[in-house]
CSV table of C-alpha atoms in Angstrom, one decimal:
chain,number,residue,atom,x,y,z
A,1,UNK,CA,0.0,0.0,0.0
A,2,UNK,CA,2.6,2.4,-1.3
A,3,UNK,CA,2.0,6.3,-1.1
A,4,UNK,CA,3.7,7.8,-3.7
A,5,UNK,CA,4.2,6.8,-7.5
A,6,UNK,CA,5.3,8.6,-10.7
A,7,UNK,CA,3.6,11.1,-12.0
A,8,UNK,CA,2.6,12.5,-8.1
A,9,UNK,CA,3.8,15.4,-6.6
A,10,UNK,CA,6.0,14.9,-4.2
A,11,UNK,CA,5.1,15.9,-0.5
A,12,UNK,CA,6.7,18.7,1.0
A,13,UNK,CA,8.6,17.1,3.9
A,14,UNK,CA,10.4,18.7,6.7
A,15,UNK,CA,12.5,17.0,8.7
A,16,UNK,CA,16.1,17.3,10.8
A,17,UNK,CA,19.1,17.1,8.5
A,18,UNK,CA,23.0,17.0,8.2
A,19,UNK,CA,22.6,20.5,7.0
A,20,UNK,CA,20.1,21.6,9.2
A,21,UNK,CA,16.4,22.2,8.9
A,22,UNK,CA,15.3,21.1,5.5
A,23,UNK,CA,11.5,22.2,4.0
A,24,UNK,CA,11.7,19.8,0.8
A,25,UNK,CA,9.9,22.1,-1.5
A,26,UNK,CA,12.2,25.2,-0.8
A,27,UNK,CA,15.6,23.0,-1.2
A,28,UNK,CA,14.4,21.6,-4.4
A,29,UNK,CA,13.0,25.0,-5.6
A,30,UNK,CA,14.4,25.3,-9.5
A,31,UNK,CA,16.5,22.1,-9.8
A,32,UNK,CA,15.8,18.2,-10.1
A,33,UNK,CA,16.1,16.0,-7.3
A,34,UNK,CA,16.6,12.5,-6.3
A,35,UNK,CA,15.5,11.9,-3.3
A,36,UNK,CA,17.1,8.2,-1.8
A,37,UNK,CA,16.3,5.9,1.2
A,38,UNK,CA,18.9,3.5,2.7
A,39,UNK,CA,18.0,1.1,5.5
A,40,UNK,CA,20.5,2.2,7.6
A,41,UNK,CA,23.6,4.2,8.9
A,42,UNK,CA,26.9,1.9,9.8
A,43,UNK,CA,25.4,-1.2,7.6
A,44,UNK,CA,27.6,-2.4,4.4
A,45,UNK,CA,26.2,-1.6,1.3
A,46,UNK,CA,24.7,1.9,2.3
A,47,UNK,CA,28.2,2.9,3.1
A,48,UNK,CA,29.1,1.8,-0.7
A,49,UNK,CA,26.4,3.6,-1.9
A,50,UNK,CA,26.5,6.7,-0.4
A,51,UNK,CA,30.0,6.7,-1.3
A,52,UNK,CA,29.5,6.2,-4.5
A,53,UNK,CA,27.0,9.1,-4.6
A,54,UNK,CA,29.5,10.9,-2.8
A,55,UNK,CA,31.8,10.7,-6.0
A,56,UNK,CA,29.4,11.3,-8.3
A,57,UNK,CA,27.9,14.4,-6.6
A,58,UNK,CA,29.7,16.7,-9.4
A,59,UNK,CA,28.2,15.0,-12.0
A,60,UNK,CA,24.9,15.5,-10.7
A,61,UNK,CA,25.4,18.9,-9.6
A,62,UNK,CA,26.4,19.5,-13.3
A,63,UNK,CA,23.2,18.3,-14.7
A,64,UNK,CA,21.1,20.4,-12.3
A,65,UNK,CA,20.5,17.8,-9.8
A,66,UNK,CA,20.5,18.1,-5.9
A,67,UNK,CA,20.9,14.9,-4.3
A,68,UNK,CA,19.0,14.2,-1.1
A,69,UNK,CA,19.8,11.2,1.5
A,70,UNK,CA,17.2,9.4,4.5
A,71,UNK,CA,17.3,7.3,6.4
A,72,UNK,CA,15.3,6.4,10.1
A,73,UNK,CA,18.6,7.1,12.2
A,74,UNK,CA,18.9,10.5,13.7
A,75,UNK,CA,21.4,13.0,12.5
A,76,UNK,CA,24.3,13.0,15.2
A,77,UNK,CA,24.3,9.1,13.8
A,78,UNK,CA,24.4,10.2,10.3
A,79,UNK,CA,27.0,12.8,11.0
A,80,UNK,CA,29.4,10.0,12.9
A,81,UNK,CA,28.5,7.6,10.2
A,82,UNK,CA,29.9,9.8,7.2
A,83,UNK,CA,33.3,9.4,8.6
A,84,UNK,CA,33.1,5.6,7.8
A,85,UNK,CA,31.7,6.7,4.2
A,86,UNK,CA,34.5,9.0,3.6
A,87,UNK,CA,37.2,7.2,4.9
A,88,UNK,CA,36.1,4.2,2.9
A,89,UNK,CA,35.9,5.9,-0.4
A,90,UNK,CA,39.3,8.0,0.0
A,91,UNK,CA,39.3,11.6,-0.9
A,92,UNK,CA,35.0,11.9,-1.6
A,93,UNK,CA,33.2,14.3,1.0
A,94,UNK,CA,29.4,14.1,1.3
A,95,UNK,CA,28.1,17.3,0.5
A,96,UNK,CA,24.9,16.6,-0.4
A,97,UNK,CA,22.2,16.5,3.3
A,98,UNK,CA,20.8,12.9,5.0
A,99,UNK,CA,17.1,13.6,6.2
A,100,UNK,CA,16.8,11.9,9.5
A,101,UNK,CA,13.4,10.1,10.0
A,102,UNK,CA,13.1,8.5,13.5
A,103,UNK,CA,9.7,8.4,13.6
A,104,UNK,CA,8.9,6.6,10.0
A,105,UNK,CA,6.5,9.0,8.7
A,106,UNK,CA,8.4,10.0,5.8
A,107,UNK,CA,9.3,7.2,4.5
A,108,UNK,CA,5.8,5.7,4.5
A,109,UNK,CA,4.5,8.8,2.9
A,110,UNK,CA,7.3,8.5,0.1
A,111,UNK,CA,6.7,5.1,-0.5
A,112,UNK,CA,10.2,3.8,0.9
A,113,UNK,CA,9.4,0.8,2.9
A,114,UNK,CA,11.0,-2.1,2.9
A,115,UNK,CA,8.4,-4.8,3.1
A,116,UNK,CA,10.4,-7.8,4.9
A,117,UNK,CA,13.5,-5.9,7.1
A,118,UNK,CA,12.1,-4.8,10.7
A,119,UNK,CA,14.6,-2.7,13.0
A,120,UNK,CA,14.9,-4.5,16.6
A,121,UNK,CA,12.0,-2.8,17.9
A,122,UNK,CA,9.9,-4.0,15.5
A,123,UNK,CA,9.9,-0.4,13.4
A,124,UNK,CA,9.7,-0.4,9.3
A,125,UNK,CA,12.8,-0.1,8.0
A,126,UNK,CA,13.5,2.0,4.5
A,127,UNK,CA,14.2,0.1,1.5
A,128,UNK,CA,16.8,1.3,-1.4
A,129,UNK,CA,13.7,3.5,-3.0
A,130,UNK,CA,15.2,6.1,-5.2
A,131,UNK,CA,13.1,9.3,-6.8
A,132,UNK,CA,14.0,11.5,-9.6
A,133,UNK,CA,11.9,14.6,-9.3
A,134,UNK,CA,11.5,17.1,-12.2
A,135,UNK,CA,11.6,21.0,-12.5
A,136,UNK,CA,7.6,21.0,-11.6
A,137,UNK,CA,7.8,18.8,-8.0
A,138,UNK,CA,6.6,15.6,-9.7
A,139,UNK,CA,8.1,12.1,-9.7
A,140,UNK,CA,9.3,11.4,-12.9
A,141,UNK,CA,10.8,7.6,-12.8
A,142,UNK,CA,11.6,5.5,-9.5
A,143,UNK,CA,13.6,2.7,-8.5
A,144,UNK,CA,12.4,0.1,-6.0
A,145,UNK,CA,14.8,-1.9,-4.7
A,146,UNK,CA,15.0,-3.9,-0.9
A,147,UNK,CA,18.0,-4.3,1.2
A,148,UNK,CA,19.6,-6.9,-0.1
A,149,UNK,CA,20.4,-5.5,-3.4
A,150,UNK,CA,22.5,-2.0,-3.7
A,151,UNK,CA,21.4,0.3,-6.8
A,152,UNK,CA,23.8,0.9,-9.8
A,153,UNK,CA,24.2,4.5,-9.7
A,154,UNK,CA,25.8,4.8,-13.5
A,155,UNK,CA,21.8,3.7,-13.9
A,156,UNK,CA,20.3,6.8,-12.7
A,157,UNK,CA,22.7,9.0,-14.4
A,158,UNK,CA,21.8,7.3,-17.6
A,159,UNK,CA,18.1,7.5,-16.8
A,160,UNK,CA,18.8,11.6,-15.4
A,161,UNK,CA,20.2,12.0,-19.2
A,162,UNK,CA,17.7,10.3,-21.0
A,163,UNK,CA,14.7,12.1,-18.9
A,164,UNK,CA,16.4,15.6,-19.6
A,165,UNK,CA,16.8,15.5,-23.0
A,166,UNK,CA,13.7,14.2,-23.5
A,167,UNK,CA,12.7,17.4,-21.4
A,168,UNK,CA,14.3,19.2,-24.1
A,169,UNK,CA,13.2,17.4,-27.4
A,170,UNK,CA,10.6,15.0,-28.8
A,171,UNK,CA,12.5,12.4,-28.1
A,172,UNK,CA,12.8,8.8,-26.0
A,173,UNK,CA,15.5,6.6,-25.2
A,174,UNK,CA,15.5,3.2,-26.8
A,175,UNK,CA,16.2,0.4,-24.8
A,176,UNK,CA,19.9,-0.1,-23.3
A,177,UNK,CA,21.0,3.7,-24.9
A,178,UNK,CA,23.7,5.6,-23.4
A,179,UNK,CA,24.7,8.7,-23.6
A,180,UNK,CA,26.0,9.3,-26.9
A,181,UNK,CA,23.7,7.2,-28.7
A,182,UNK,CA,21.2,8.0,-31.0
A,183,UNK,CA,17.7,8.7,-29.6
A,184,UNK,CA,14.0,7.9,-31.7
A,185,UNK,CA,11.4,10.4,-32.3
A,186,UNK,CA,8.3,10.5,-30.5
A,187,UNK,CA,5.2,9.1,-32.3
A,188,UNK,CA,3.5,12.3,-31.8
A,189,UNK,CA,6.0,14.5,-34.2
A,190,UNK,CA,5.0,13.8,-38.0
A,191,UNK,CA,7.5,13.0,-40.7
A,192,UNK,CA,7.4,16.8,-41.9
A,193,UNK,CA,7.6,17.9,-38.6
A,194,UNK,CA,10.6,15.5,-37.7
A,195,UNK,CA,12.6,17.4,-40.7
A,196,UNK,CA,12.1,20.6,-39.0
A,197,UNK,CA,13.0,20.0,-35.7
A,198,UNK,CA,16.0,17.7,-36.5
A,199,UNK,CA,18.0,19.5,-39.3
A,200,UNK,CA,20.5,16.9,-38.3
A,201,UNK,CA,18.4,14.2,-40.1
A,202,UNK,CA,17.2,11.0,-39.3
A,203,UNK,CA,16.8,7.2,-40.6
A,204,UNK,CA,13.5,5.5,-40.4
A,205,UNK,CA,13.8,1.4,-40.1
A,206,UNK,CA,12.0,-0.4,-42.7
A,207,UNK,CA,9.7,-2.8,-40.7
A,208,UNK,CA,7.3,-5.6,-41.7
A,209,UNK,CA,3.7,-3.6,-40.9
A,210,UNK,CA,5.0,-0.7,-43.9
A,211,UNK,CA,4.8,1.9,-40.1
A,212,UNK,CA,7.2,4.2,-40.2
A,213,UNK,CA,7.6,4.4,-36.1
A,214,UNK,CA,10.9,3.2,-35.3
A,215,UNK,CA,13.1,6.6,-36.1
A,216,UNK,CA,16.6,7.4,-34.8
A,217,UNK,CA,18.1,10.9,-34.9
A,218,UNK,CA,21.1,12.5,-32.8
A,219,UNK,CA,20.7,15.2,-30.4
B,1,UNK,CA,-2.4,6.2,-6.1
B,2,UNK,CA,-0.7,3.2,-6.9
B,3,UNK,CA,-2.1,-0.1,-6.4
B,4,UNK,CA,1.4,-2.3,-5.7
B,5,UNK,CA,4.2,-2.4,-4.3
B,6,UNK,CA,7.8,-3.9,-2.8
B,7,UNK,CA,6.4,-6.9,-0.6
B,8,UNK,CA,2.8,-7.2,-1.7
B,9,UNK,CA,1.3,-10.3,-3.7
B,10,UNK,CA,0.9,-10.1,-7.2
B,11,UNK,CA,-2.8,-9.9,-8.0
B,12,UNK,CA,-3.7,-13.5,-9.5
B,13,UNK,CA,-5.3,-11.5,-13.1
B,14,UNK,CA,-6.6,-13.3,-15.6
B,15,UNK,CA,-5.7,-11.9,-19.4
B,16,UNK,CA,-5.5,-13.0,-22.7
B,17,UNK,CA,-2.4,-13.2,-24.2
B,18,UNK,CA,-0.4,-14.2,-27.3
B,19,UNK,CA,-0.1,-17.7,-25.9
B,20,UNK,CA,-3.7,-17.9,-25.0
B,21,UNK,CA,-6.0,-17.2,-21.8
B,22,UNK,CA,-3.8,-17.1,-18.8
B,23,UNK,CA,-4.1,-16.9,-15.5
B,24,UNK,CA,-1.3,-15.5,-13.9
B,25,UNK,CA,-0.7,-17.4,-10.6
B,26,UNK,CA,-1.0,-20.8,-12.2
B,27,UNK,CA,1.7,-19.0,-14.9
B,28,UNK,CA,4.3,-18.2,-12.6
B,29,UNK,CA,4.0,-21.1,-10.0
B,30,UNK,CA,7.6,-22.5,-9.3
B,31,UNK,CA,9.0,-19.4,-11.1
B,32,UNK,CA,10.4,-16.5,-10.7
B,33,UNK,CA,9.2,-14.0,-13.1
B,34,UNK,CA,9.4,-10.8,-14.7
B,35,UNK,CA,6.3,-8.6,-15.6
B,36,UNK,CA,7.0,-5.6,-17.7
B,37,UNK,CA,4.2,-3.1,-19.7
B,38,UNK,CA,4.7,-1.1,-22.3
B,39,UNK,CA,3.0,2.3,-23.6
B,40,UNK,CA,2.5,0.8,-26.9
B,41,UNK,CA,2.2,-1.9,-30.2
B,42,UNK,CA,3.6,-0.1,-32.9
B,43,UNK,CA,5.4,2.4,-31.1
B,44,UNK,CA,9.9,3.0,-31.2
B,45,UNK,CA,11.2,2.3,-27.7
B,46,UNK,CA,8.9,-0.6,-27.2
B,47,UNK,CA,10.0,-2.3,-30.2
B,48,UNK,CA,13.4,-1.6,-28.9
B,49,UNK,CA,12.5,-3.5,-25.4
B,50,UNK,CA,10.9,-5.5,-26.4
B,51,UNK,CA,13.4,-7.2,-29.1
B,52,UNK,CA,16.1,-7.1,-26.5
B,53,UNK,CA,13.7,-9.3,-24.2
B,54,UNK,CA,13.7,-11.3,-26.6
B,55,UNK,CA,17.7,-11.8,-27.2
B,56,UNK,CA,17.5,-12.1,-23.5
B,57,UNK,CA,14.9,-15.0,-23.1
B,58,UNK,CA,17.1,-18.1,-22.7
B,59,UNK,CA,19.6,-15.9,-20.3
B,60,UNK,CA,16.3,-15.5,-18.2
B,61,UNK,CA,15.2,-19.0,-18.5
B,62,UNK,CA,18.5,-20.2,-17.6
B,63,UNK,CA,17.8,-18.7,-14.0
B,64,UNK,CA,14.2,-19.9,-14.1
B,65,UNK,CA,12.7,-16.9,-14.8
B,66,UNK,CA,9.7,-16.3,-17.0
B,67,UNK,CA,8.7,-13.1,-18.6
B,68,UNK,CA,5.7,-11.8,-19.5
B,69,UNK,CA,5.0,-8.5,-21.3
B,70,UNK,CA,1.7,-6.2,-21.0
B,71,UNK,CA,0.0,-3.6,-22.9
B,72,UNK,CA,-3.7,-2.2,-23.5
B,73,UNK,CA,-3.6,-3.0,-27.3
B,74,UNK,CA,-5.5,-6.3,-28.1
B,75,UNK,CA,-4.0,-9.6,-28.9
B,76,UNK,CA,-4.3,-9.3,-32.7
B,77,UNK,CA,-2.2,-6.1,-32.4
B,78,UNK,CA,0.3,-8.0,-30.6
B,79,UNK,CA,0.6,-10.4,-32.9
B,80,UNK,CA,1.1,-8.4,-36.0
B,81,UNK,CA,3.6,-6.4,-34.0
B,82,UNK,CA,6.0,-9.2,-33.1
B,83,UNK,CA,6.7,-9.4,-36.9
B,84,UNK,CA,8.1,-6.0,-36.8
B,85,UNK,CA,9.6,-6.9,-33.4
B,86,UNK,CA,11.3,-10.4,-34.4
B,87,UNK,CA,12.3,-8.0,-38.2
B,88,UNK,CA,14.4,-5.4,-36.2
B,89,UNK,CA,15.6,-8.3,-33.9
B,90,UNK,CA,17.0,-10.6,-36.7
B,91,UNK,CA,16.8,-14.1,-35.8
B,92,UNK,CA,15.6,-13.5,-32.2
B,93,UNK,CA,11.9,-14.9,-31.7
B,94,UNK,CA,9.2,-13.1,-29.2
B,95,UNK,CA,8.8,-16.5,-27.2
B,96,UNK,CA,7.3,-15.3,-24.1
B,97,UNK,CA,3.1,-13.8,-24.2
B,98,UNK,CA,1.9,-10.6,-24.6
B,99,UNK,CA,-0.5,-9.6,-22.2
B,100,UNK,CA,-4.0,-7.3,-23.5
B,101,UNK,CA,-5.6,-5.4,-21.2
B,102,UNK,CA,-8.0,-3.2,-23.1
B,103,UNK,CA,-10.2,-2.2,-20.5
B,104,UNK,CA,-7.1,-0.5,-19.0
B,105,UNK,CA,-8.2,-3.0,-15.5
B,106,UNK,CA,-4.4,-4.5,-15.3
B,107,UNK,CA,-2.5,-1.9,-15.4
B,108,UNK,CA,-4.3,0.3,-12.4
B,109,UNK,CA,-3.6,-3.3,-10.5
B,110,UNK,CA,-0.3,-3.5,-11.2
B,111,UNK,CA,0.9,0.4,-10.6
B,112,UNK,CA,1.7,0.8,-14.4
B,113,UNK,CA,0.1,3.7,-15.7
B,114,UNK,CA,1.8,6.5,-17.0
B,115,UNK,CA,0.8,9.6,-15.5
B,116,UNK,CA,1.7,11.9,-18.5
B,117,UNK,CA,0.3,9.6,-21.2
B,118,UNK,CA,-3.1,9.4,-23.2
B,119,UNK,CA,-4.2,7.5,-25.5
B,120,UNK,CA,-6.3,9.6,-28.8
B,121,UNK,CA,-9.4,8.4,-26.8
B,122,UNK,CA,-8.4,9.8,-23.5
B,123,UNK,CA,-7.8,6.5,-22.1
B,124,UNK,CA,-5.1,5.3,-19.7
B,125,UNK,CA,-1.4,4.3,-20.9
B,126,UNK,CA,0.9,2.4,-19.7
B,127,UNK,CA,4.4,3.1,-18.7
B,128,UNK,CA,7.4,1.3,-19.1
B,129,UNK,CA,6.8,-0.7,-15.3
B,130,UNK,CA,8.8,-4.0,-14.5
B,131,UNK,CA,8.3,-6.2,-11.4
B,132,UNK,CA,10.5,-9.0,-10.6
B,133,UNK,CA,8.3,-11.7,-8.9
B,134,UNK,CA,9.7,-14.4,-6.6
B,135,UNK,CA,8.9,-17.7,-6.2
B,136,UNK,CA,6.2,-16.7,-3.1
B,137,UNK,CA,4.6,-14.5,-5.9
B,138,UNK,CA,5.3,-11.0,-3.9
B,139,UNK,CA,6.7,-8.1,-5.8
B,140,UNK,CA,10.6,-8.3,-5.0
B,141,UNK,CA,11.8,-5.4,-6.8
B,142,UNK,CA,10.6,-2.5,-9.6
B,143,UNK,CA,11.5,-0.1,-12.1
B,144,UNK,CA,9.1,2.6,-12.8
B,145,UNK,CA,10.3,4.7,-16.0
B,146,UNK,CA,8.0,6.7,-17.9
B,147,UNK,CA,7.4,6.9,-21.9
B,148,UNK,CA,10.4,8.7,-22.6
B,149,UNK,CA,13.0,6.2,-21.1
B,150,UNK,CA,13.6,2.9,-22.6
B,151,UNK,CA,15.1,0.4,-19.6
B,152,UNK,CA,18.3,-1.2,-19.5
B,153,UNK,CA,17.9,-4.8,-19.8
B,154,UNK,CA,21.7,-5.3,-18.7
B,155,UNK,CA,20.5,-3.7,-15.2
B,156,UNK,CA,17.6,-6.0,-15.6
B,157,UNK,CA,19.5,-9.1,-15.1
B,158,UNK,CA,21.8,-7.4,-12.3
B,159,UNK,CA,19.4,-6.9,-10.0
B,160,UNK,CA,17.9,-10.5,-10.7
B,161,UNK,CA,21.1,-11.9,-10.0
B,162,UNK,CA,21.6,-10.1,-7.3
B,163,UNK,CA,17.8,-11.0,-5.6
B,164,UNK,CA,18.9,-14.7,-6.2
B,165,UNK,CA,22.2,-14.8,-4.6
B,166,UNK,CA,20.5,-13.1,-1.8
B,167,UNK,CA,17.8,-16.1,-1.4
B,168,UNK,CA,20.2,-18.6,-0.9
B,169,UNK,CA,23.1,-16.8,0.9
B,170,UNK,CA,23.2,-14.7,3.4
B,171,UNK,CA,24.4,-11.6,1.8
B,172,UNK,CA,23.6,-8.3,-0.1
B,173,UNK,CA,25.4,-7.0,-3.2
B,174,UNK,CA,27.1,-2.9,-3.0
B,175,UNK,CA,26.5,-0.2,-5.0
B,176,UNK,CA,27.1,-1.4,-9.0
B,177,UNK,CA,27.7,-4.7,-8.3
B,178,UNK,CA,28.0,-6.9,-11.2
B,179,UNK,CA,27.8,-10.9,-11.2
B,180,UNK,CA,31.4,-12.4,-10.8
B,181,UNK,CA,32.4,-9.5,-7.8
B,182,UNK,CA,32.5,-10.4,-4.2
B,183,UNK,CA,29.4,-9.7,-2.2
B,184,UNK,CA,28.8,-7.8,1.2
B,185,UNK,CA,27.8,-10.7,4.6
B,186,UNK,CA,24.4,-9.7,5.8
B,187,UNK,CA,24.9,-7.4,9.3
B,188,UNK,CA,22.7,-10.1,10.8
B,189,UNK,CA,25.4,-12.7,10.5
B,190,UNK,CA,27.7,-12.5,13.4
B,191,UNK,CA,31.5,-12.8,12.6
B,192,UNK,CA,31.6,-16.6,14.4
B,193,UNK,CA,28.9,-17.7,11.9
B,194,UNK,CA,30.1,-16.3,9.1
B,195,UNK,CA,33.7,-18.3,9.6
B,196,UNK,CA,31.2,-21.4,9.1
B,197,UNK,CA,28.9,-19.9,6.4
B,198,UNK,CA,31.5,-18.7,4.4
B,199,UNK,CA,34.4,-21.1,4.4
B,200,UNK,CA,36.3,-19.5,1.4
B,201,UNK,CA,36.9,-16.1,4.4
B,202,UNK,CA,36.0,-12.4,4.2
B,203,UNK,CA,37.2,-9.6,4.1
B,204,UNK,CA,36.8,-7.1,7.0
B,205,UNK,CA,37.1,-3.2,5.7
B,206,UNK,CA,38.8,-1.1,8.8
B,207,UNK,CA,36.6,1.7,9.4
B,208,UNK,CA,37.0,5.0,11.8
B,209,UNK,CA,34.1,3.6,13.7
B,210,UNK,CA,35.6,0.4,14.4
B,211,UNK,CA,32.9,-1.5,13.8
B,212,UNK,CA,33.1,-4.7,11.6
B,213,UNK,CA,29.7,-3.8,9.8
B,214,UNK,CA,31.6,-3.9,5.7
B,215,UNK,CA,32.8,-7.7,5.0
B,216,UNK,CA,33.2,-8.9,1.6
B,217,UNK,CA,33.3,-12.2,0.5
B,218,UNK,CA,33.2,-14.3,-2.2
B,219,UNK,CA,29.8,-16.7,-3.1
């Protein structure tokens, strides 16, 4: 009985942070955002992944992206628990803020439980949930993943990319694409339009049903 | 409002397919499997995905996994699609079914609709969802992209991978894990059990905390 999926605005949370107060909406104000749960501080693949964020925190800044951490432990033990982080990914600082939500209402609301790991009190625990929110507040693509299995972070940049320039142009990402690669055209934009908008050219596919669908074009 | 979740059953729906009536629990039973929708017959990403699953197939059924796609458009649409499909994909064959779910009913269940997506009629659209579903039939993990962004059917198979290795053993994988690299012990596993468990060793990573929460081992 989740509480949040794509396409909903996402709820404008405030809560105790490694940088303070944080009012969600305000912090995210003109950027995107991916908001991301771990199940807990001083536990092993969290440390790698916040690490890894950790490293990758320019790339995302570049991009336009602030990155948000949470987790159910309170700040002083995020705050002694990023020395671990740091010191196991040498030379990366985290800059970007860890929400602390002791009492579990945030990440019930954001739809970040994870359904079979229980803290010893009994408490929900987060799962790995991961948001990407766009310019307007909204959940544009999320990853769902429990405890046992860390996320692949060069995945969300790719995804980042692929939402962004389809932000930008009428254009998706085919399956598997990377940056660099040629994107398709969106069904909507006709064959005269498509000559318009991508002076570049494209290359339709020739495909059984005679549909002229499936074409690529580099932006 | 989504309907499903991490942790919750998959609803036992009844569809018809490309490979007939099914009904979905009787489907999967003694499997793991894969549900994915997409926005779309005829449409450029989908094609895209879809062929991939296909070149994928035997890789899935190798880890006794089976797959089963999903959109609104009816059966015979599927089936004239998966010419174009199996064209673009040369020598690849579209073995698994096709769900149709015309009435839109499935895709509310299964928390795959797109928000931003119409059809000409108004009428709801799916996006580009995947659950992987465990042997007890609850929702283990999901991806939740929109239109715009085709998945990555490489990460696909990570994550799958991963969720298996976590079944049997008690471990997790870190951030970007890939089959083949050592995994993380479970922080439930004392150090005295994990001697036994793991009889190849483990790695302990020295942390300014002190505490022995990041072991690697091999499995």
């Amino acid at each position: 009985m989740p509480g949040l999926t794509i396409g909903d605005l996402i709820p404008n949370i405030q809560a105790d942070s490694t940088h303070g107060k944080i009012s969600l909406h305000d912090y995210i104000d003109g950027s995107w955002a991916i908001i991301f749960s771990h199940p807990g501080d001083f536990t092993p693949v969290c440390t790698t992944e916040l690490g890894m964020m950790a490293t990758q925190a320019e790339e995302f800044s570049r991009r336009g992206v602030k990155l948000i951490g949470l987790s159910c432990d309170d700040v002083q033990s995020h705050t002694e628990w990023i020395k671990d982080i740091e010191a196991y990914n040498k030379g990366k600082k985290v800059t970007y803020p860890i929400l602390a939500d002791p009492k579990r209402e945030i990440i019930k609301e954001l739809n970040m439980v994870d359904p079979d790991e229980k803290d010893p009190s009994g408490g929900a625990v987060p799962s790995r949930a991961l948001h990407i929110i766009g310019l307007d507040k909204k959940v544009k693509l999320s990853f769902l993943y429990p405890a046992s299995t860390g996320r692949n972070m060069e995945e969300v940049v790719r995804v980042l990319e692929s939402l962004q320039k389809a932000a930008k142009h009428k254009v998706a990402t085919p399956v598997n694409w990377k940056p660099g690669d040629k994107c398709v055209i969106a069904p909507s934009v006709s064959n005269e339009e498509a000559k318009q908008m991508f002076p570049g050219g494209f290359e339709t596919v020739e495909l059984p049903s005679k549909k002229e669908y499936l074409r690529f074009t580099a932006v």
